[in-house]
Short mmCIF file of C-alpha atoms in Angstrom, two decimals:
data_model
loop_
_atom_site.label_atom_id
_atom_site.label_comp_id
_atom_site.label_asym_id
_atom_site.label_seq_id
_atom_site.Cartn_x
_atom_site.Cartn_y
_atom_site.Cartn_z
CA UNK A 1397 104.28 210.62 -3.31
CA UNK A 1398 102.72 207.35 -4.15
CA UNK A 1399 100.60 206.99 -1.24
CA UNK A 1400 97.98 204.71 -3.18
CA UNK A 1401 99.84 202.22 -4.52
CA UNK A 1402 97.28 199.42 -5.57
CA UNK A 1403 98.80 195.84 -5.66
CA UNK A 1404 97.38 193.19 -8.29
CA UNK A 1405 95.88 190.12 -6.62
CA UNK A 1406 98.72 187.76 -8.12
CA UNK A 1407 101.29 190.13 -6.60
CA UNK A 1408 100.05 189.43 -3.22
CA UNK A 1409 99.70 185.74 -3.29
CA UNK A 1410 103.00 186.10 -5.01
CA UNK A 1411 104.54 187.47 -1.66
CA UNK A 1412 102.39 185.63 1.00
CA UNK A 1413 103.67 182.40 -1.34
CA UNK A 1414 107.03 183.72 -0.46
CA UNK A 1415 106.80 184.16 3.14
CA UNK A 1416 105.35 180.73 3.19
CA UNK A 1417 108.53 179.02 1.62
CA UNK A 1418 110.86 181.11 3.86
CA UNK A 1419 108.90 179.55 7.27
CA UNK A 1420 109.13 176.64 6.10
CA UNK A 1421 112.80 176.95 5.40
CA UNK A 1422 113.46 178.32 8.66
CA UNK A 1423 111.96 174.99 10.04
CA UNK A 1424 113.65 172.73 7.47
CA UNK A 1425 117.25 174.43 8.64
CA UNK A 1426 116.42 173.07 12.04
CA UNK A 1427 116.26 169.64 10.63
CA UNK A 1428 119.99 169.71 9.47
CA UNK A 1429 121.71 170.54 12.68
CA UNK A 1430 123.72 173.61 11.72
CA UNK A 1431 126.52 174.09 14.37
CA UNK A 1432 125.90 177.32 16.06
CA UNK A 1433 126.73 180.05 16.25
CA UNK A 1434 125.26 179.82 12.83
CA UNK A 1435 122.36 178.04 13.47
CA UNK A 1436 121.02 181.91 15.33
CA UNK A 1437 122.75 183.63 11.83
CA UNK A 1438 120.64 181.48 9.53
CA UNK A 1439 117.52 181.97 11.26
CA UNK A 1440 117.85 185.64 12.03
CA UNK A 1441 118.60 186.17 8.43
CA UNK A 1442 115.65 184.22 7.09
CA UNK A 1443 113.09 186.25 9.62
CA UNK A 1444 114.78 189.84 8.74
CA UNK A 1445 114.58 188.44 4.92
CA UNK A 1446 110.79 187.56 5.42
CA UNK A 1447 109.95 191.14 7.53
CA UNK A 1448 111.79 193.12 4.50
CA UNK A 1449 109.26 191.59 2.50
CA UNK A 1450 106.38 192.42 4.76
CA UNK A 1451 107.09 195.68 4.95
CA UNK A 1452 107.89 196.84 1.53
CA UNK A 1453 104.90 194.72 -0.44
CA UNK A 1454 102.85 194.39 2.48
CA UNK A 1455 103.01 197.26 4.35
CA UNK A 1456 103.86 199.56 0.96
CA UNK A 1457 107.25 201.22 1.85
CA UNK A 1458 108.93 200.20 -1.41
CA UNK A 1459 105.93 202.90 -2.93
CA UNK A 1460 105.35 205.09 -0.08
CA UNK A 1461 107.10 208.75 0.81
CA UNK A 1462 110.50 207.91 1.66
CA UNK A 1463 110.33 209.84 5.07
CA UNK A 1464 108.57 206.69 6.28
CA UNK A 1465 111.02 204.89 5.30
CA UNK A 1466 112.99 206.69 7.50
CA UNK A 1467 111.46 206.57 10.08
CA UNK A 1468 111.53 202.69 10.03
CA UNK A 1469 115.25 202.68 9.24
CA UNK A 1470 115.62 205.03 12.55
CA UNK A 1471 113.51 202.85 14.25
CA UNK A 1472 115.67 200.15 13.89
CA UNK A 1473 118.86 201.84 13.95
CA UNK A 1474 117.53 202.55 17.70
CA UNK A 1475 116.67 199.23 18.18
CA UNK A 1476 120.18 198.16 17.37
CA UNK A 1477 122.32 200.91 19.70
CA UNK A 1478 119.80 199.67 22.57
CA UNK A 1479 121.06 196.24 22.13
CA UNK A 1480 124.97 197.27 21.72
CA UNK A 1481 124.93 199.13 24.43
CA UNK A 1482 122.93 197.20 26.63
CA UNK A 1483 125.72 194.02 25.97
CA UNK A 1484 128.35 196.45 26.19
CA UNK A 1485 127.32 196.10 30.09
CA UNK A 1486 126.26 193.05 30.54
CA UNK A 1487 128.41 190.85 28.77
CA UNK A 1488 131.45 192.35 30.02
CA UNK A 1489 130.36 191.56 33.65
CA UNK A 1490 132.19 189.36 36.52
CA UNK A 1491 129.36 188.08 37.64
CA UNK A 1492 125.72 188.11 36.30
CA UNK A 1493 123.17 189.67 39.11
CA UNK A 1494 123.05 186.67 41.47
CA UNK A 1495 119.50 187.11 42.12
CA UNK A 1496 118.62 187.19 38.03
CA UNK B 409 96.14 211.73 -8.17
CA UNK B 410 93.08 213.28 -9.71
CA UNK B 411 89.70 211.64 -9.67
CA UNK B 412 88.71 210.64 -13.33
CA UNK B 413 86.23 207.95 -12.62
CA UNK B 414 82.32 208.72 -13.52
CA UNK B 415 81.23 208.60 -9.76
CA UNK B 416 81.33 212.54 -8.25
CA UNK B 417 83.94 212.87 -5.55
CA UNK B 418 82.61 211.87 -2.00
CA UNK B 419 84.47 214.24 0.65
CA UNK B 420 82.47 213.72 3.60
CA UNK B 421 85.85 212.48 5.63
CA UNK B 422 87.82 215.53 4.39
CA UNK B 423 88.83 217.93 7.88
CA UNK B 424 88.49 221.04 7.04
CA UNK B 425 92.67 221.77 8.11
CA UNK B 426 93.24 219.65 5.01
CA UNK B 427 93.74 220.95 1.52
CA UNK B 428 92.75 217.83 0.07
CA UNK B 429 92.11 214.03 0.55
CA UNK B 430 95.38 212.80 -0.55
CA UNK B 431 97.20 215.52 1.84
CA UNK B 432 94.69 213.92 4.92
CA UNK B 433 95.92 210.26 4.17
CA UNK B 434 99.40 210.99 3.89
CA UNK B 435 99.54 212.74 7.22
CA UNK B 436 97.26 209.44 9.21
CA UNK B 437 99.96 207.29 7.63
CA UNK B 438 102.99 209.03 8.65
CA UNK B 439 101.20 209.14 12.14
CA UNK B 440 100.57 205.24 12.10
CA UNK B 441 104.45 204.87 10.88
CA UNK B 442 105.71 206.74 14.56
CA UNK B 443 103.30 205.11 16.57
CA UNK B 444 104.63 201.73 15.09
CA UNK B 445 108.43 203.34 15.42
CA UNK B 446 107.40 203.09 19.32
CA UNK B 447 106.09 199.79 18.80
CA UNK B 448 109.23 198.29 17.63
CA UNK B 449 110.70 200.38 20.37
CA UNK B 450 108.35 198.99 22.99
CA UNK B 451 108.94 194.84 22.02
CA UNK B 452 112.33 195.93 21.56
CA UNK B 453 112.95 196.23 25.24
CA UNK B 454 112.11 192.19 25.40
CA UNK B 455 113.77 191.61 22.76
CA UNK B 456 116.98 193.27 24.77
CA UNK B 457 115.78 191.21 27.73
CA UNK B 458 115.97 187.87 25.64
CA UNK B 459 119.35 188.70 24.23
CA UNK B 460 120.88 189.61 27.59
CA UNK B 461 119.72 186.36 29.29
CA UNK B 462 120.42 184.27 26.35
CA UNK B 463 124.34 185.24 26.40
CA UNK B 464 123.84 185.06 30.10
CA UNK B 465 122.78 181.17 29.56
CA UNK B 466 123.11 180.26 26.28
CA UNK B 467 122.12 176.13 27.56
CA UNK B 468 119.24 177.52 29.19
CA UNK B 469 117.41 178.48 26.42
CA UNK B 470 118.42 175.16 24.28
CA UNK B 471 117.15 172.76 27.12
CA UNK B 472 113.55 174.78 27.78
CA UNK B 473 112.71 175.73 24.16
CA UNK B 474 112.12 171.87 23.54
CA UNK B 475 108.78 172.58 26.12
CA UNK B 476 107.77 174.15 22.97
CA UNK B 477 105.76 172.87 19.85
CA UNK B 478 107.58 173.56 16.79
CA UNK B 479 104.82 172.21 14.87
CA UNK B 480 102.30 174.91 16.96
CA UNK B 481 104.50 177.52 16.36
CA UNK B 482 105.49 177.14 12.74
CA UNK B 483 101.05 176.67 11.78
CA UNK B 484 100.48 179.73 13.67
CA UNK B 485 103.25 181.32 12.01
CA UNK B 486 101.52 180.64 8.92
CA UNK B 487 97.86 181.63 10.18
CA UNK B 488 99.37 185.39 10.81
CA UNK B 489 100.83 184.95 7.15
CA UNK B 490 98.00 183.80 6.17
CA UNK B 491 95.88 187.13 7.53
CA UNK B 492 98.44 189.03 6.50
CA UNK B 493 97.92 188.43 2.81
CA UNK B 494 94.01 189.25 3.56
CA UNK B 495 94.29 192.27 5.00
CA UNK B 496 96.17 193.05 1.84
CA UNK B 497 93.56 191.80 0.10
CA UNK B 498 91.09 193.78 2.06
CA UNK B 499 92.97 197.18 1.43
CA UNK B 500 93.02 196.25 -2.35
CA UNK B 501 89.03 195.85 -2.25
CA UNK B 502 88.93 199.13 -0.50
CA UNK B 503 91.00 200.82 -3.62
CA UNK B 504 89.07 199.59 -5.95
CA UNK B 505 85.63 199.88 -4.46
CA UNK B 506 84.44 196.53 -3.72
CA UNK B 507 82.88 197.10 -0.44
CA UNK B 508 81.98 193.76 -0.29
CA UNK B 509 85.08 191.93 -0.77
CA UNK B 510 86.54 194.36 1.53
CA UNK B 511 84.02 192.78 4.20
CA UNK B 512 84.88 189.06 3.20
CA UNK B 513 88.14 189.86 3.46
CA UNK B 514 88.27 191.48 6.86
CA UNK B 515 85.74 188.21 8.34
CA UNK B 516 88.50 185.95 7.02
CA UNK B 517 91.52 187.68 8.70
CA UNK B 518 89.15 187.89 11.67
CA UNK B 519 88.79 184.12 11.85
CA UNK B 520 92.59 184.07 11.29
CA UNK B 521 93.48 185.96 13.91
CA UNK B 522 90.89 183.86 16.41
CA UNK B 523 92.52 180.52 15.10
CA UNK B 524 96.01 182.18 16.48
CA UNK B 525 94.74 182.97 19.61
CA UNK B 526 92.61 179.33 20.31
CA UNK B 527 96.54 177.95 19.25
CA UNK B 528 97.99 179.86 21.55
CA UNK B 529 95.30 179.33 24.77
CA UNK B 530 95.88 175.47 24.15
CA UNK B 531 99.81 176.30 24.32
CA UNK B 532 99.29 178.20 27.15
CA UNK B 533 96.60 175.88 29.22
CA UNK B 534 98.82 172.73 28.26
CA UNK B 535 101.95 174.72 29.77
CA UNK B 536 99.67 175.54 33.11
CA UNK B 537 99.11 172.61 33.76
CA UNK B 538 102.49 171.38 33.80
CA UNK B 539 103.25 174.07 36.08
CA UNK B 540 105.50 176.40 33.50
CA UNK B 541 104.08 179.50 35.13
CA UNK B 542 105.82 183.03 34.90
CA UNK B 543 108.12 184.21 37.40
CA UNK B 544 108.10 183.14 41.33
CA UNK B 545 105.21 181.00 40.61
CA UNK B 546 107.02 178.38 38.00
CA UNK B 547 106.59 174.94 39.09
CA UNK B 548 108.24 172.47 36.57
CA UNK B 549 110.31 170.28 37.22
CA UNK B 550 110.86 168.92 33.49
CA UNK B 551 113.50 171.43 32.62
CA UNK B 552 117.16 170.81 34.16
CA UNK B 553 118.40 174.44 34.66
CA UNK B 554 117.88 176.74 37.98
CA UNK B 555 116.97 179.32 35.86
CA UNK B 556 114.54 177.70 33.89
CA UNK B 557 111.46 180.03 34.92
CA UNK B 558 113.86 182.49 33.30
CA UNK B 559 112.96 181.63 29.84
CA UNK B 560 109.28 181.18 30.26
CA UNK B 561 109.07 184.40 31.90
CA UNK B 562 110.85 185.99 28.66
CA UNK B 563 108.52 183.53 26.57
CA UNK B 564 104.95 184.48 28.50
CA UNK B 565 105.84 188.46 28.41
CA UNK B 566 106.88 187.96 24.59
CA UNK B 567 104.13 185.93 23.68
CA UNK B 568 101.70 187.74 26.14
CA UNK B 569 102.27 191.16 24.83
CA UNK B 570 101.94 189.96 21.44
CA UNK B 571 99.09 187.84 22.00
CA UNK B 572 97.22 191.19 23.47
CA UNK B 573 98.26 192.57 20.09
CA UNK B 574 96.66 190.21 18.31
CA UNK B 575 93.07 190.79 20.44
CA UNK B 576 93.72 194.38 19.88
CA UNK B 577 93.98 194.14 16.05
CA UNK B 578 90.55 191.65 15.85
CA UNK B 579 88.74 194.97 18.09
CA UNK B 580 89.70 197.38 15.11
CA UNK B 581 88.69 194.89 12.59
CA UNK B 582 85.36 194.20 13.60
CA UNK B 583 85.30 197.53 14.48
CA UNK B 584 86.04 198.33 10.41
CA UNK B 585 83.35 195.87 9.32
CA UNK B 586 80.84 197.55 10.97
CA UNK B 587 82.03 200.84 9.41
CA UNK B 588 82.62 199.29 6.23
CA UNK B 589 78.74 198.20 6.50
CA UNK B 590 78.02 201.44 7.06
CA UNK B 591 79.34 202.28 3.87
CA UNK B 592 82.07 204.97 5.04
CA UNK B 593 84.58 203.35 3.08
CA UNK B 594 85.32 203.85 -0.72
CA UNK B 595 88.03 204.46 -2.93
CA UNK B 596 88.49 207.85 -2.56
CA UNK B 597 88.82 206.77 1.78
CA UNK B 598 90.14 204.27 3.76
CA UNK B 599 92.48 205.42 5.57
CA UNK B 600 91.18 203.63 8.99
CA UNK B 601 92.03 200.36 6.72
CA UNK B 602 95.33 200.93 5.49
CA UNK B 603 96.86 202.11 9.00
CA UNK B 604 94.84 198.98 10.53
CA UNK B 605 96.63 197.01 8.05
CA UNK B 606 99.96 198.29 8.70
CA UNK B 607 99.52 197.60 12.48
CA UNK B 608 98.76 194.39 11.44
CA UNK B 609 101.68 193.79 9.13
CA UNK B 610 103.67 194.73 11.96
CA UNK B 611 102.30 192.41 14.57
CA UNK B 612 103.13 189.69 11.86
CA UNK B 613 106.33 190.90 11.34
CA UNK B 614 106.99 190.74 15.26
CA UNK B 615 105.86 187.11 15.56
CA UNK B 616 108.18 186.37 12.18
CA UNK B 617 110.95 186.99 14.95
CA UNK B 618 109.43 185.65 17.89
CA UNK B 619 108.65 181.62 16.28
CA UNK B 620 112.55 181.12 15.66
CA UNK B 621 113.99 182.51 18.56
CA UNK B 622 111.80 180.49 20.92
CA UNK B 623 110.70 177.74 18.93
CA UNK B 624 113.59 177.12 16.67
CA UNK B 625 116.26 176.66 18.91
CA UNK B 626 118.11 173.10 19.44
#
């Protein structure tokens, strides 16, 4: 348990530096015209690239207990079966709700 | 993680159903960790909302995202970045005992945090007045789709619930400062400033996937 994990100033410039490049890479890709699907790919990648960062430099988990690590895994894993199953309905449909 | 350092141990925070300091910050931070597991849990339901309806209209979402600033979105993006990298900042100032810094640092990601939200009113009051309104009261004409009050409804609830996130997160920071003037904080506590700055983290994190997905697309 490494619960006080204290960061050095240049470390977390070093990662806000980071997440500043990758934002303005996500814009830049826009500028190229990437046929989709891939466009969606690139950018989801490049956000889920930038919130891995946040949240083990920012928020500590590559240090911390690795039950909340967990916990964020799960939390995500949950995420993702909400979504699958939710399109397992809906995209599999006739006919969208005509009033929606 | 004994206490070496030439200053006596301050326990004043320690709860007596503790056995010691370290054992009382672990527990508030795996407490902070589920309530932000229901977090993600609670924008996740949009989230599921904006995925349904964008492989329900995929040309939808292309045509009305261009209502959007990209330039707006992408600076704001940066802003939360920006506090973000503060709030580190002010957690490090905690650790080390530099109740002052700790201060500057939470008055900067303050002021961060209010230039997100002044962005976002003007995105907002510009949209109003256009008529982009949620739901039965959308107005617009600009944006060729019969569904098009569909996406803004998706963007205003997104946005909106974030956006009260945001207010939320500037209460408990002034709300710190005033305790940090108070001089409850110190090396050996500060807890209240770590879990802040994980909610925060994670409010940055959720706008990291809100800016592309409305913003980005075309």
């Amino acid at each position: 348990m490494s619960g006080h994990h204290i960061s050095s100033a240049k470390f977390l410039w070093g990662v806000a530096i980071a997440l500043f490049i990758l934002t303005f890479l996500t814009v830049a890709v826009t500028w190229i015209h990437i046929p989709g699907p891939w466009n969606v790919v690139v950018a989801i990648a490049i956000a889920v690239v930038k919130a891995l960062i946040v949240s083990a430099f920012f928020m500590n988990l590559y240090w911390d207990s690795k039950f909340n690590v967990l916990l964020f895994v799960m939390s995500i894993a949950f995420f993702l079966l909400m979504i699958g199953i939710t399109l397992l309905d809906t995209l599999y449909r006739t006919d969208p709700l005509p009033s929606f | 993680m004994s206490q070496t350092s030439s200053t006596e141990e301050k326990l004043d925070h320690l709860k007596h159903y503790f056995v010691d300091s370290d054992q009382q910050f672990e527990a508030s931070k795996m407490g902070m960790w589920v309530f932000l597991v229901t977090e993600i849990l609670f924008f996740g339901g949009l989230f599921v909302a904006y995925i349904v309806y964008r492989s329900w209209y995929p040309e939808l979402y292309l045509l009305a995202s261009e209502e959007l600033d990209t330039f707006w979105g992408a600076v704001n993006t940066a802003v939360l970045i920006g506090s973000s990298l503060t709030v580190a900042m002010a957690i490090r100032s905690a650790q080390l005992n530099q109740i002052k810094g700790l201060i500057i640092n939470l008055w900067i990601t303050i002021g961060l945090a209010c230039t997100f939200m002044v962005i976002k009113y003007f995105e907002y009051s510009e949209k109003f007045a256009k008529g982009i309104l949620p739901g039965s009261a959308y107005s617009y004409e600009g944006v060729e789709h019969e569904k098009a009050n569909i996406f803004f409804s998706i963007y205003y609830m997104m946005t909106g619930l974030h956006g009260i996130h945001v207010l939320i997160g500037i209460g408990l920071m002034v709300w710190l400062v005033f305790k940090a003037k108070k001089k409850v904080f110190h090396s050996g506590y500060y807890t209240p400033v770590e879990i802040t700055g994980l909610y925060w983290h994670l409010v940055d994190v959720i706008w990291i996937f809100l800016f592309p997905l409305l913003y980005l697309i075309d």
